[in-house]
Coordinates of C-alpha atoms in Angstrom, one line a residue:
Chain A
M1 CA -35.6 21.6 115.4
I2 CA -37.0 25.0 116.4
N3 CA -34.2 26.6 114.5
T4 CA -35.1 24.7 111.4
R5 CA -38.7 25.6 111.8
W6 CA -37.8 29.3 111.9
G7 CA -35.5 28.8 109.0
L8 CA -32.6 30.4 110.7
A9 CA -29.2 28.8 110.3
Q10 CA -27.3 27.9 113.5
K11 CA -23.9 29.3 113.0
S12 CA -20.7 29.1 115.0
S13 CA -19.5 32.1 116.9
R14 CA -16.8 32.6 114.3
P15 CA -17.2 33.8 110.8
S16 CA -17.7 31.0 108.3
W17 CA -15.5 30.7 105.2
R18 CA -18.4 31.6 103.1
T19 CA -19.1 34.7 105.1
A20 CA -15.4 35.6 105.0
L21 CA -15.4 35.1 101.3
L22 CA -18.5 37.2 100.8
F23 CA -17.4 40.2 102.9
S24 CA -13.7 39.9 102.4
L25 CA -11.5 41.4 105.1
S26 CA -13.3 44.8 105.1
V27 CA -16.2 43.6 107.3
V28 CA -16.2 41.8 110.6
V29 CA -19.3 39.7 111.0
S30 CA -19.8 37.9 114.2
G31 CA -21.9 34.7 114.7
C32 CA -25.6 34.5 115.1
A33 CA -26.7 33.8 118.6
A34 CA -30.2 32.4 119.4
V35 CA -32.0 34.7 121.8
K36 CA -35.4 33.4 122.4
P37 CA -36.4 30.7 119.9
A38 CA -39.5 29.5 121.8
E39 CA -42.0 27.6 119.6
A40 CA -44.8 29.8 121.0
D41 CA -43.3 33.0 119.7
K42 CA -44.8 33.2 116.3
P43 CA -45.5 36.8 115.7
A44 CA -47.9 37.6 112.9
L45 CA -47.0 40.4 110.5
Y46 CA -50.0 42.7 110.3
V47 CA -50.3 44.2 106.8
Y48 CA -52.8 47.0 106.1
S49 CA -53.6 47.5 102.4
T50 CA -51.1 46.7 99.7
I51 CA -48.0 48.2 98.1
D52 CA -49.8 48.1 94.7
A53 CA -52.7 50.2 96.1
L54 CA -50.2 52.8 97.4
L55 CA -48.3 52.8 94.1
S56 CA -51.6 53.4 92.2
G57 CA -52.4 56.4 94.4
A58 CA -54.6 55.1 97.2
Y59 CA -53.2 57.4 99.8
D60 CA -56.1 57.4 102.4
G61 CA -56.9 54.5 104.7
E62 CA -59.3 54.0 107.5
L63 CA -57.0 52.4 110.0
T64 CA -56.0 54.6 113.0
V65 CA -52.6 54.7 114.6
K66 CA -54.2 53.4 117.8
Q67 CA -55.5 50.3 115.9
L68 CA -52.2 49.8 114.2
V69 CA -50.0 49.7 117.3
S70 CA -52.5 47.2 118.9
K71 CA -51.3 44.9 116.1
G72 CA -47.5 45.3 116.7
D73 CA -44.9 47.5 118.4
F74 CA -42.5 47.4 115.4
G75 CA -42.7 48.3 111.8
L76 CA -43.1 50.9 109.1
G77 CA -45.5 52.6 106.8
T78 CA -46.9 56.0 105.9
Y79 CA -49.7 58.3 106.9
N80 CA -52.9 59.5 105.1
R81 CA -52.4 61.8 102.2
L82 CA -48.9 60.2 101.9
D83 CA -47.8 62.6 104.6
G84 CA -44.2 61.6 105.1
E85 CA -42.9 58.3 106.6
M86 CA -43.9 56.1 109.5
L87 CA -41.6 54.1 111.8
V88 CA -42.9 52.1 114.8
L89 CA -40.3 51.2 117.4
G90 CA -41.0 50.1 121.0
G91 CA -44.7 50.7 120.3
V92 CA -44.1 54.4 119.5
P93 CA -45.4 55.5 116.1
Y94 CA -43.0 58.2 114.8
H95 CA -43.9 60.5 112.0
F96 CA -41.2 62.0 109.6
K97 CA -42.5 64.8 107.6
A98 CA -41.1 66.4 104.4
D99 CA -40.2 69.5 106.5
G100 CA -37.7 67.4 108.3
S101 CA -39.7 67.3 111.6
V102 CA -40.0 64.1 113.7
T103 CA -43.1 63.8 115.9
V104 CA -45.1 61.1 117.6
A105 CA -48.3 60.4 115.7
K106 CA -51.6 60.9 117.4
P107 CA -53.8 57.9 118.2
D108 CA -56.5 59.0 115.7
D109 CA -54.1 59.7 112.8
R110 CA -55.0 57.5 109.9
I111 CA -52.8 55.2 107.7
P112 CA -53.0 54.1 104.1
L113 CA -50.3 51.4 104.3
A114 CA -48.3 49.8 107.2
Y115 CA -46.5 46.6 108.2
V116 CA -46.1 45.9 111.9
L117 CA -45.6 42.9 114.2
P118 CA -44.9 42.2 117.9
F119 CA -41.1 42.3 117.8
K120 CA -39.9 39.1 119.5
P121 CA -36.4 38.5 118.2
T122 CA -35.1 35.0 118.1
H123 CA -31.5 35.8 116.9
R124 CA -29.1 38.6 117.6
F125 CA -25.7 39.4 116.1
T126 CA -23.2 42.2 115.6
L127 CA -22.3 43.9 112.3
A128 CA -19.2 46.1 111.8
G129 CA -17.6 47.8 108.8
S130 CA -13.8 48.1 109.0
P131 CA -12.0 50.1 107.7
A132 CA -14.9 51.2 105.4
A133 CA -18.5 51.3 106.5
M134 CA -20.8 48.5 105.3
S135 CA -23.1 49.8 102.5
L136 CA -26.9 49.1 102.5
T137 CA -26.2 46.3 100.1
D138 CA -23.5 44.9 102.4
I139 CA -25.9 45.1 105.4
E140 CA -28.7 43.3 103.5
A141 CA -26.3 40.6 102.3
A142 CA -24.9 40.0 105.8
I143 CA -28.4 39.5 107.2
D144 CA -29.5 37.5 104.2
A145 CA -26.6 35.1 104.8
R146 CA -28.3 34.2 108.1
L147 CA -31.7 33.5 106.5
P148 CA -31.6 30.3 104.5
N149 CA -35.4 30.5 104.3
K150 CA -36.1 33.4 102.0
N151 CA -39.8 32.4 101.9
L152 CA -40.7 33.8 105.3
F153 CA -41.1 37.4 106.5
Y154 CA -38.5 39.0 108.8
A155 CA -38.5 42.1 110.9
V156 CA -35.0 43.3 111.9
D157 CA -33.7 46.2 114.0
V158 CA -30.1 47.3 113.5
T159 CA -29.0 49.7 116.3
G160 CA -25.6 51.4 116.4
Q161 CA -23.3 53.9 114.7
F162 CA -24.0 54.9 111.1
T163 CA -22.4 57.2 108.5
G164 CA -23.3 58.7 105.1
I165 CA -27.1 58.5 105.7
T166 CA -29.7 59.7 103.2
T167 CA -33.3 59.5 104.1
R168 CA -36.3 60.9 102.3
A169 CA -39.9 61.9 103.0
I170 CA -42.7 63.0 100.6
A171 CA -45.0 65.9 101.4
A172 CA -48.7 65.4 102.1
Q173 CA -50.7 65.3 98.9
V174 CA -54.0 66.9 97.8
R175 CA -56.6 65.3 95.6
P176 CA -56.7 64.3 92.8
Y177 CA -53.8 62.0 93.8
R178 CA -51.1 61.2 91.3
P179 CA -49.4 57.8 91.2
L180 CA -46.5 57.4 93.6
A181 CA -43.9 57.0 90.9
E182 CA -44.7 60.6 89.8
L183 CA -44.6 62.0 93.3
V184 CA -41.3 60.4 94.3
K185 CA -39.7 63.0 92.0
T186 CA -40.8 65.6 94.6
Q187 CA -39.3 63.7 97.6
V188 CA -37.2 65.7 100.0
L189 CA -33.8 64.2 100.8
F190 CA -32.2 64.4 104.3
P191 CA -28.5 63.7 104.1
R192 CA -26.5 63.4 107.3
A193 CA -22.8 62.6 107.7
S194 CA -23.3 60.4 110.8
A195 CA -25.8 59.4 113.4
T196 CA -26.4 56.9 116.1
G197 CA -29.8 55.3 115.8
T198 CA -31.9 52.3 114.6
M199 CA -32.7 50.9 111.2
V200 CA -36.1 49.3 111.2
G201 CA -36.4 46.8 108.4
I202 CA -39.0 44.4 107.0
R203 CA -37.9 41.6 104.6
S204 CA -40.7 40.2 102.5
P205 CA -40.5 37.1 100.2
A206 CA -40.8 37.3 96.5
F207 CA -44.3 35.7 96.4
S208 CA -45.7 38.7 98.4
K209 CA -45.0 41.1 95.5
G210 CA -48.1 43.2 95.1
V211 CA -48.8 43.1 98.8
S212 CA -45.4 44.0 100.2
V213 CA -42.0 45.2 99.0
P214 CA -40.1 42.1 98.0
G215 CA -36.7 42.0 99.7
W216 CA -35.7 44.7 102.3
H217 CA -37.5 47.9 103.2
W218 CA -35.8 50.2 105.7
H219 CA -36.7 53.2 107.7
F220 CA -34.3 54.9 110.2
I221 CA -34.6 56.9 113.4
S222 CA -31.8 58.6 115.3
D223 CA -31.2 57.9 119.0
D224 CA -32.3 61.5 119.9
R225 CA -35.5 61.0 117.8
S226 CA -34.8 64.2 115.8
Y227 CA -33.9 62.6 112.5
G228 CA -35.0 59.8 110.2
G229 CA -37.2 58.6 107.3
H230 CA -37.2 56.1 104.5
V231 CA -33.6 54.9 104.0
L232 CA -32.1 55.5 100.5
A233 CA -28.5 55.1 101.5
I234 CA -26.6 54.4 104.7
G235 CA -23.2 53.2 106.0
L236 CA -22.9 50.9 109.0
V237 CA -19.9 51.5 111.3
N238 CA -20.9 49.1 114.0
A239 CA -24.3 47.9 115.2
V240 CA -26.3 45.1 116.8
A241 CA -29.0 43.4 114.8
N242 CA -32.0 41.5 116.1
I243 CA -34.1 39.2 113.8
T244 CA -37.8 38.4 114.3
P245 CA -39.0 35.8 111.8
S246 CA -42.7 35.6 110.9
H247 CA -44.5 32.9 109.0
K248 CA -47.9 34.3 109.6
V249 CA -49.4 37.3 107.9
E250 CA -52.7 39.1 108.7
L251 CA -53.7 41.1 105.7
D252 CA -56.4 43.7 106.2
L253 CA -57.8 45.4 103.1
P254 CA -59.3 48.9 103.2
G255 CA -63.1 49.1 102.7
N256 CA -63.0 52.5 100.9
E257 CA -63.6 53.5 97.3
D258 CA -60.0 54.4 96.7
F259 CA -58.9 50.9 97.4
A260 CA -61.8 49.4 95.5
N261 CA -61.1 51.5 92.4
S262 CA -57.3 51.2 92.5
D263 CA -55.8 49.4 89.4
Q264 CA -53.8 46.6 90.9
T265 CA -53.7 44.5 87.8
R266 CA -50.5 46.0 86.4
D267 CA -47.0 44.8 87.1
R268 CA -45.6 47.7 89.2
S269 CA -42.2 46.3 89.8
A270 CA -40.4 49.0 87.9
E271 CA -42.4 51.7 89.7
L272 CA -41.7 50.1 93.0
H273 CA -37.9 50.1 92.4
Q274 CA -38.1 53.8 91.4
V275 CA -40.1 54.6 94.5
E276 CA -38.2 52.6 97.1
K277 CA -34.6 52.7 96.0
Q278 CA -33.8 55.7 93.9
Q279 CA -32.6 59.1 94.9
K280 CA -34.7 60.8 92.2
Chain B
M1 CA -72.8 52.2 103.5
I2 CA -72.3 48.6 104.5
N3 CA -72.8 47.7 100.9
T4 CA -70.0 50.1 99.8
R5 CA -67.8 48.7 102.4
W6 CA -68.2 45.2 101.1
G7 CA -67.7 46.5 97.6
L8 CA -70.9 44.8 96.4
A9 CA -73.1 46.8 94.1
Q10 CA -76.7 47.2 95.1
K11 CA -78.8 46.2 92.1
S12 CA -82.5 46.3 91.4
S13 CA -84.4 43.0 91.2
R14 CA -84.5 43.3 87.4
P15 CA -81.6 42.8 85.0
S16 CA -79.8 46.1 84.2
W17 CA -79.2 47.2 80.6
R18 CA -75.5 46.5 81.1
T19 CA -76.2 43.0 82.2
A20 CA -78.6 42.5 79.4
L21 CA -76.1 43.8 77.0
L22 CA -73.4 41.5 78.4
F23 CA -75.3 38.3 78.3
S24 CA -77.7 39.1 75.4
L25 CA -80.9 37.1 75.4
S26 CA -79.4 33.7 75.9
V27 CA -79.0 34.1 79.6
V28 CA -81.4 35.2 82.3
V29 CA -79.7 36.8 85.2
S30 CA -81.8 37.8 88.1
G31 CA -80.9 40.7 90.5
C32 CA -78.6 40.6 93.4
A33 CA -80.3 40.4 96.8
A34 CA -78.6 41.3 100.0
V35 CA -78.9 38.4 102.4
K36 CA -77.0 39.3 105.6
P37 CA -74.7 42.4 105.1
A38 CA -74.0 42.8 108.8
E39 CA -70.8 44.9 109.6
A40 CA -69.7 42.2 112.1
D41 CA -69.6 39.5 109.4
K42 CA -66.1 39.9 108.1
P43 CA -64.8 36.4 107.5
A44 CA -61.1 36.1 107.1
L45 CA -59.8 33.9 104.3
Y46 CA -57.4 31.4 105.8
V47 CA -54.6 30.6 103.4
Y48 CA -52.1 27.8 104.1
S49 CA -48.9 28.0 102.0
T50 CA -48.7 29.7 98.6
I51 CA -49.7 28.7 95.0
D52 CA -46.0 29.4 94.0
A53 CA -44.8 26.9 96.5
L54 CA -47.2 24.2 95.1
L55 CA -46.2 25.1 91.5
S56 CA -42.5 24.6 92.5
G57 CA -43.2 21.1 93.9
A58 CA -43.8 21.7 97.7
Y59 CA -46.4 19.0 98.0
D60 CA -46.2 18.2 101.7
G61 CA -47.6 20.5 104.4
E62 CA -47.9 20.1 108.2
L63 CA -51.4 21.4 108.5
T64 CA -54.0 18.8 109.4
V65 CA -57.6 18.6 108.1
K66 CA -58.8 19.1 111.6
Q67 CA -56.8 22.3 111.9
L68 CA -58.0 23.5 108.5
V69 CA -61.7 23.1 109.1
S70 CA -61.3 25.0 112.4
K71 CA -60.4 28.0 110.2
G72 CA -63.4 27.8 107.8
D73 CA -66.2 25.5 106.7
F74 CA -65.9 26.4 103.0
G75 CA -63.0 26.3 100.5
L76 CA -60.6 24.3 98.4
G77 CA -57.1 22.9 98.2
T78 CA -55.3 19.6 97.9
Y79 CA -53.8 16.9 100.1
N80 CA -50.2 15.9 100.8
R81 CA -48.3 14.2 98.0
L82 CA -50.6 16.2 95.7
D83 CA -53.1 13.4 96.2
G84 CA -56.1 14.6 94.3
E85 CA -58.3 17.6 95.0
M86 CA -59.9 19.1 98.2
L87 CA -63.3 20.8 98.5
V88 CA -64.7 21.9 101.9
L89 CA -68.5 22.5 102.0
G90 CA -70.6 22.8 105.1
G91 CA -67.5 22.0 107.1
V92 CA -67.0 18.6 105.4
P93 CA -63.6 18.1 103.8
Y94 CA -64.1 16.0 100.7
H95 CA -61.3 14.2 98.9
F96 CA -61.4 13.6 95.1
K97 CA -58.7 11.1 94.1
A98 CA -57.3 10.3 90.6
D99 CA -59.1 6.9 90.7
G100 CA -62.4 8.8 90.7
S101 CA -63.3 8.1 94.3
V102 CA -64.9 10.7 96.6
T103 CA -64.3 10.3 100.3
V104 CA -64.4 12.4 103.4
A105 CA -60.8 13.2 104.6
K106 CA -59.6 12.1 108.0
P107 CA -58.9 14.7 110.6
D108 CA -55.2 13.9 110.7
D109 CA -54.8 13.9 106.9
R110 CA -52.3 16.7 106.0
I111 CA -52.5 19.5 103.5
P112 CA -49.9 21.4 101.4
L113 CA -52.2 24.2 100.2
A114 CA -55.7 25.3 101.0
Y115 CA -58.0 28.3 101.1
V116 CA -60.9 28.3 103.5
L117 CA -63.2 30.8 105.3
P118 CA -66.3 30.8 107.4
F119 CA -69.0 31.0 104.7
K120 CA -71.3 33.9 105.6
P121 CA -72.9 35.0 102.3
T122 CA -74.0 38.6 102.0
H123 CA -75.6 38.4 98.6
R124 CA -77.6 35.8 96.7
F125 CA -78.8 35.6 93.2
T126 CA -79.9 33.1 90.5
L127 CA -78.2 32.3 87.3
A128 CA -79.7 30.5 84.3
G129 CA -78.6 29.6 80.8
S130 CA -81.3 29.5 78.2
P131 CA -81.5 28.1 75.6
A132 CA -77.8 27.2 75.9
A133 CA -76.0 26.6 79.2
M134 CA -73.8 29.3 80.5
S135 CA -70.1 28.4 80.1
L136 CA -67.6 28.8 82.9
T137 CA -66.5 32.1 81.3
D138 CA -70.2 33.3 81.3
I139 CA -70.6 32.2 84.9
E140 CA -67.5 34.1 86.0
A141 CA -68.5 37.2 84.0
A142 CA -72.0 37.1 85.5
I143 CA -70.6 37.1 89.1
D144 CA -67.9 39.6 88.3
A145 CA -70.6 42.0 87.1
R146 CA -71.8 42.1 90.7
L147 CA -68.3 42.8 92.1
P148 CA -67.2 46.3 91.4
N149 CA -64.5 45.9 94.0
K150 CA -62.1 43.4 92.3
N151 CA -59.5 44.1 95.0
L152 CA -61.2 41.9 97.7
F153 CA -61.3 38.1 98.0
Y154 CA -64.7 36.4 97.4
A155 CA -66.0 32.9 98.2
V156 CA -68.9 31.8 96.1
D157 CA -71.1 28.7 96.0
V158 CA -73.2 28.0 92.9
T159 CA -75.7 25.2 93.5
G160 CA -78.0 23.8 90.8
Q161 CA -78.2 21.9 87.6
F162 CA -75.1 21.6 85.4
T163 CA -74.1 20.1 82.1
G164 CA -71.0 19.2 80.1
I165 CA -68.8 19.0 83.2
T166 CA -65.1 18.1 83.1
T167 CA -63.2 17.8 86.4
R168 CA -59.7 16.6 86.9
A169 CA -57.6 15.1 89.7
I170 CA -53.9 14.3 89.9
A171 CA -52.5 11.1 91.4
A172 CA -50.5 11.1 94.6
Q173 CA -46.8 11.7 93.9
V174 CA -43.6 10.0 95.2
R175 CA -40.4 11.9 95.9
P176 CA -38.4 13.4 94.3
Y177 CA -41.4 15.7 93.4
R178 CA -41.5 17.2 89.9
P179 CA -43.0 20.7 89.3
L180 CA -46.8 20.9 89.0
A181 CA -46.7 22.0 85.4
E182 CA -45.1 18.7 84.5
L183 CA -47.4 16.6 86.6
V184 CA -50.6 18.2 85.2
K185 CA -49.9 16.3 81.9
T186 CA -50.7 13.2 83.9
Q187 CA -54.0 14.5 85.3
V188 CA -57.1 12.3 85.0
L189 CA -60.2 13.8 83.5
F190 CA -63.7 13.1 84.6
P191 CA -66.3 14.2 82.1
R192 CA -69.9 13.9 82.9
A193 CA -72.9 14.9 80.7
S194 CA -74.9 16.4 83.5
A195 CA -75.1 16.6 87.3
T196 CA -76.8 18.5 90.1
G197 CA -74.3 19.8 92.6
T198 CA -72.3 22.7 93.9
M199 CA -69.4 24.7 92.5
V200 CA -67.2 26.0 95.2
G201 CA -65.2 29.0 94.1
I202 CA -62.6 31.4 95.4
R203 CA -61.9 34.7 93.6
S204 CA -58.6 36.3 94.4
P205 CA -57.4 39.8 93.5
A206 CA -54.5 40.4 91.1
F207 CA -52.2 41.6 93.8
S208 CA -52.3 38.2 95.5
K209 CA -50.6 36.5 92.6
G210 CA -47.8 34.3 94.1
V211 CA -50.0 33.5 97.1
S212 CA -53.3 32.6 95.4
V213 CA -54.8 32.0 92.0
P214 CA -55.7 35.4 90.6
G215 CA -59.3 35.4 89.4
W216 CA -61.5 32.4 89.8
H217 CA -60.6 28.9 91.1
W218 CA -63.4 26.3 91.1
H219 CA -64.0 22.9 92.5
F220 CA -67.2 20.9 92.1
I221 CA -69.1 18.3 94.0
S222 CA -72.3 16.5 93.0
D223 CA -75.4 16.4 95.3
D224 CA -74.9 12.7 95.9
R225 CA -71.3 13.3 96.8
S226 CA -70.1 10.7 94.3
Y227 CA -68.5 13.0 91.7
G228 CA -66.3 16.1 91.6
G229 CA -62.9 17.6 91.4
H230 CA -61.1 20.7 90.0
V231 CA -63.3 22.2 87.4
L232 CA -61.9 22.5 83.9
A233 CA -65.2 23.0 82.1
I234 CA -68.8 23.3 83.1
G235 CA -72.2 24.4 81.7
L236 CA -74.7 26.0 84.0
V237 CA -78.4 25.3 83.3
N238 CA -79.8 27.0 86.4
A239 CA -78.4 27.6 89.8
V240 CA -78.4 29.8 92.9
A241 CA -75.2 31.6 93.9
N242 CA -74.2 33.0 97.3
I243 CA -71.3 35.4 97.7
T244 CA -69.1 35.8 100.8
P245 CA -66.7 38.8 100.5
S246 CA -63.5 38.9 102.5
H247 CA -61.2 41.8 103.1
K248 CA -59.1 39.9 105.6
V249 CA -56.5 37.2 104.9
E250 CA -54.7 35.0 107.4
L251 CA -51.6 33.6 105.6
D252 CA -49.9 30.7 107.3
L253 CA -46.6 29.6 105.9
P254 CA -45.3 26.0 106.3
G255 CA -42.2 25.6 108.5
N256 CA -40.8 22.7 106.7
E257 CA -37.7 22.4 104.5
D258 CA -39.7 21.9 101.3
F259 CA -41.3 25.3 101.7
A260 CA -38.1 27.0 102.8
N261 CA -36.2 25.6 99.8
S262 CA -38.9 26.2 97.1
D263 CA -38.0 28.7 94.4
Q264 CA -40.7 31.3 94.6
T265 CA -38.7 34.0 92.8
R266 CA -39.8 33.1 89.3
D267 CA -42.9 34.4 87.6
R268 CA -45.0 31.3 87.4
S269 CA -48.1 32.9 85.7
A270 CA -47.7 30.7 82.6
E271 CA -47.3 27.6 84.6
L272 CA -50.3 28.5 86.7
H273 CA -52.5 28.9 83.6
Q274 CA -51.4 25.6 82.3
V275 CA -52.1 23.9 85.7
E276 CA -55.5 25.6 86.5
K277 CA -57.2 26.0 83.1
Q278 CA -56.0 23.6 80.5
Q279 CA -57.2 20.1 79.6
K280 CA -53.7 18.8 79.0

């Protein structure tokens, strides 16, 4: 009952034939164990601004890091002036800059766009690539196979051993701001052969297009907190994943002129794909 | 400052040249007076389910009327089984059925889709059509002219004397449910030569497509509470309008199978236009 409500399929502890078919013999996917499916745990995804505002060049928000982490201890976003990438894990707001540095953001740093929630996972499972690592597409498909309800939001952490990672960050901008699809050509790539660490992902339903990134959006941070950013490519060797479903969203729109004047009437799907997925 | 934050233009008490140009001499539009622009008044628009779920045929929700009105005293929506139209005004949930009846919904009636907020208007102005009544398009343009920030949500009531009204309601459905664009062909029209009453409108920004109806969405109720429904056409003779801006949204997604299984990946813009605007 609770399980149905969350839209998470109860699965046996052995791979189903469908899963086996999907991932062939190259990937071992264990079952999906319910961790804490209490009815009361219904974390709201807090969303500040919209992806379409960011795509149009609204790179300055009023929200502070302190305010953001009061809304959730887990998530992702960016910083004012489009200064690199944000990842929030265990309540700590990390800041990946285009110079490759990883720092903890200050409480009064400001944010143009972010997605966070109180991470209260209801399901946990292991993922493993053998003999070849699971690609990002494989990882997303393996998690999607456990989410029959694609019309909710999900936050997922995937912690373990990874290979063939490419992250990116974009340098802080100066006004007048250009649209994000232009700036992404200047993104700095950070390839790494292997790392242990955590992927922080938000999955948004198709109807939230315009507000969020439909499908998966991943940032990464290494265990030693020295490496990370927006994930463009990654290989999973073995890892544990935790899923937090959310069927509540709290959307908070900036009150500034940039947001008011941003053109959010265009279909920016193509720009979004270019910005989120492509390595230049 | 506060005014900028709400994105409402401060206007003089006389029509601007731009307004005069827009509406020529046929319409007298008075200035926009700030009523209660306190910073603390930031009503959140509560949204239950999504317009794309309704378009796809998810006509049963779990939310009760009692729960809905606890979230806001003003708004619109429909009832389970797509049984007619909902309008909430002054905290009273009205129910327009396809037999033309107008009743007050019961607290335990259930809702598949609704948009409500605590109505706390910040701006008030008069609208008048002379010699010809203002059309729905005129009314929307006159209000839009006062909203330079099209990227917020707005709730508006327009109370006064109207002419040439056509409302509609759709009859309660039985399973298996067909998509809304098919059912709208069975809508019942309620034309009326004139009425005094209130238009209840929600304006949603373009980026909320999929969740809400981009642009304006109007329901109507007569002063004597005997007539109303979803507005397809209306003429405004003279009326007073109040605007409540909202830059916060609380989205609540149904936990049932209908919502989980609804196909919300398609672009339903054309269906939406057919459903919301057309008289068959």
